């Protein structure tokens, strides 16, 4: 079942607040020109293993795609997610 994800562009954050525990899960980014630099993905241990991080990252990548942004994954979770989902690799910022 999909979770409710909020996007706060002013804060550079995709987030989900678990309704039962009220714990915050987040995927943070910064925009640098036309590059979405994803800096952090966090899910409290009590909510781990439910796929929440994956849904947050996919929401961020979907946003990048719609907005025509490239992605620079500084967060190791995001880098791993993108390697495991080759359909997202076209969003990667070219290496110079």
mmCIF file of C-alpha atoms in Angstrom:
data_model
loop_
_atom_site.group_PDB
_atom_site.id
_atom_site.type_symbol
_atom_site.label_atom_id
_atom_site.label_comp_id
_atom_site.label_asym_id
_atom_site.label_seq_id
_atom_site.Cartn_x
_atom_site.Cartn_y
_atom_site.Cartn_z
ATOM 1 C CA UNK A 1 0.000 0.000 0.000
ATOM 2 C CA UNK A 2 1.543 3.347 -1.017
ATOM 3 C CA UNK A 3 2.394 5.803 1.717
ATOM 4 C CA UNK A 4 1.455 9.486 1.813
ATOM 5 C CA UNK A 5 4.473 11.562 0.794
ATOM 6 C CA UNK A 6 4.705 15.305 1.198
ATOM 7 C CA UNK A 7 7.045 17.480 -0.873
ATOM 8 C CA UNK A 8 8.333 20.703 0.641
ATOM 9 C CA UNK A 9 10.375 22.424 -2.100
ATOM 10 C CA UNK A 10 11.330 25.307 0.214
ATOM 11 C CA UNK A 11 13.051 22.854 2.579
ATOM 12 C CA UNK A 12 14.230 20.514 -0.164
ATOM 13 C CA UNK A 13 12.514 17.538 1.389
ATOM 14 C CA UNK A 14 10.238 14.642 0.578
ATOM 15 C CA UNK A 15 8.761 13.300 3.800
ATOM 16 C CA UNK A 16 6.361 10.861 5.340
ATOM 17 C CA UNK A 17 5.043 10.915 8.894
ATOM 18 C CA UNK A 18 3.994 7.468 10.013
ATOM 19 C CA UNK A 19 0.390 7.772 11.212
ATOM 20 C CA UNK A 20 0.759 5.205 13.998
ATOM 21 C CA UNK A 21 4.058 6.357 15.508
ATOM 22 C CA UNK A 22 4.234 9.981 14.293
ATOM 23 C CA UNK A 23 7.887 9.334 13.348
ATOM 24 C CA UNK A 24 9.367 11.359 10.493
ATOM 25 C CA UNK A 25 10.974 9.742 7.440
ATOM 26 C CA UNK A 26 12.730 12.003 4.967
ATOM 27 C CA UNK A 27 14.689 12.338 1.748
ATOM 28 C CA UNK A 28 16.542 15.676 1.646
ATOM 29 C CA UNK A 29 17.997 17.429 -1.369
ATOM 30 C CA UNK A 30 19.481 20.707 -2.558
ATOM 31 C CA UNK A 31 19.030 22.216 -5.982
ATOM 32 C CA UNK A 32 22.213 23.431 -7.638
ATOM 33 C CA UNK A 33 21.261 24.941 -10.982
ATOM 34 C CA UNK A 34 19.511 22.025 -12.757
ATOM 35 C CA UNK A 35 20.969 19.321 -10.501
ATOM 36 C CA UNK A 36 19.102 17.728 -7.593
ATOM 37 C CA UNK A 37 21.782 16.845 -5.058
ATOM 38 C CA UNK A 38 20.217 14.230 -2.782
ATOM 39 C CA UNK A 39 22.058 14.516 0.521
ATOM 40 C CA UNK A 40 20.222 12.292 2.984
ATOM 41 C CA UNK A 41 17.549 9.641 3.309
ATOM 42 C CA UNK A 42 16.435 8.694 6.789
ATOM 43 C CA UNK A 43 13.922 6.270 8.241
ATOM 44 C CA UNK A 44 13.815 5.600 11.996
ATOM 45 C CA UNK A 45 14.821 2.025 12.920
ATOM 46 C CA UNK A 46 11.309 1.337 14.238
ATOM 47 C CA UNK A 47 9.977 1.815 10.692
ATOM 48 C CA UNK A 48 12.774 0.060 8.833
ATOM 49 C CA UNK A 49 12.127 -2.740 6.367
ATOM 50 C CA UNK A 50 8.804 -1.388 5.142
ATOM 51 C CA UNK A 51 10.063 0.139 1.894
ATOM 52 C CA UNK A 52 9.501 3.707 3.054
ATOM 53 C CA UNK A 53 12.969 4.903 2.027
ATOM 54 C CA UNK A 54 12.483 3.416 -1.435
ATOM 55 C CA UNK A 55 9.153 5.205 -1.877
ATOM 56 C CA UNK A 56 10.657 8.520 -0.756
ATOM 57 C CA UNK A 57 13.586 8.146 -3.146
ATOM 58 C CA UNK A 58 11.309 7.148 -6.022
ATOM 59 C CA UNK A 59 9.171 10.242 -5.352
ATOM 60 C CA UNK A 60 12.295 12.419 -5.489
ATOM 61 C CA UNK A 61 13.465 10.781 -8.714
ATOM 62 C CA UNK A 62 10.014 11.119 -10.266
ATOM 63 C CA UNK A 63 10.090 14.820 -9.414
ATOM 64 C CA UNK A 64 13.555 15.192 -10.950
ATOM 65 C CA UNK A 65 12.355 13.515 -14.132
ATOM 66 C CA UNK A 66 9.251 15.690 -14.456
ATOM 67 C CA UNK A 67 11.272 18.860 -13.794
ATOM 68 C CA UNK A 68 14.064 17.879 -16.197
ATOM 69 C CA UNK A 69 16.675 17.759 -13.421
ATOM 70 C CA UNK A 70 19.790 15.650 -13.249
ATOM 71 C CA UNK A 71 20.545 13.826 -10.003
ATOM 72 C CA UNK A 72 23.737 13.715 -7.954
ATOM 73 C CA UNK A 73 23.247 11.071 -5.212
ATOM 74 C CA UNK A 74 25.479 11.981 -2.265
ATOM 75 C CA UNK A 75 23.367 9.707 -0.072
ATOM 76 C CA UNK A 76 24.655 6.136 -0.297
ATOM 77 C CA UNK A 77 21.109 4.735 -0.106
ATOM 78 C CA UNK A 78 20.085 6.731 -3.178
ATOM 79 C CA UNK A 79 23.188 5.660 -5.113
ATOM 80 C CA UNK A 80 22.438 2.015 -4.324
ATOM 81 C CA UNK A 81 18.753 2.452 -5.166
ATOM 82 C CA UNK A 82 19.630 3.895 -8.567
ATOM 83 C CA UNK A 83 22.064 1.050 -9.333
ATOM 84 C CA UNK A 84 19.326 -1.450 -8.467
ATOM 85 C CA UNK A 85 16.819 0.385 -10.674
ATOM 86 C CA UNK A 86 18.599 0.887 -14.004
ATOM 87 C CA UNK A 87 15.618 2.791 -15.401
ATOM 88 C CA UNK A 88 16.649 5.709 -13.138
ATOM 89 C CA UNK A 89 20.273 5.862 -14.293
ATOM 90 C CA UNK A 90 19.459 8.265 -17.127
ATOM 91 C CA UNK A 91 18.817 10.886 -14.430
ATOM 92 C CA UNK A 92 22.411 10.760 -13.162
ATOM 93 C CA UNK A 93 24.489 13.877 -13.572
ATOM 94 C CA UNK A 94 27.210 13.175 -16.136
ATOM 95 C CA UNK A 95 30.675 12.697 -14.616
ATOM 96 C CA UNK A 96 33.232 15.257 -15.745
#
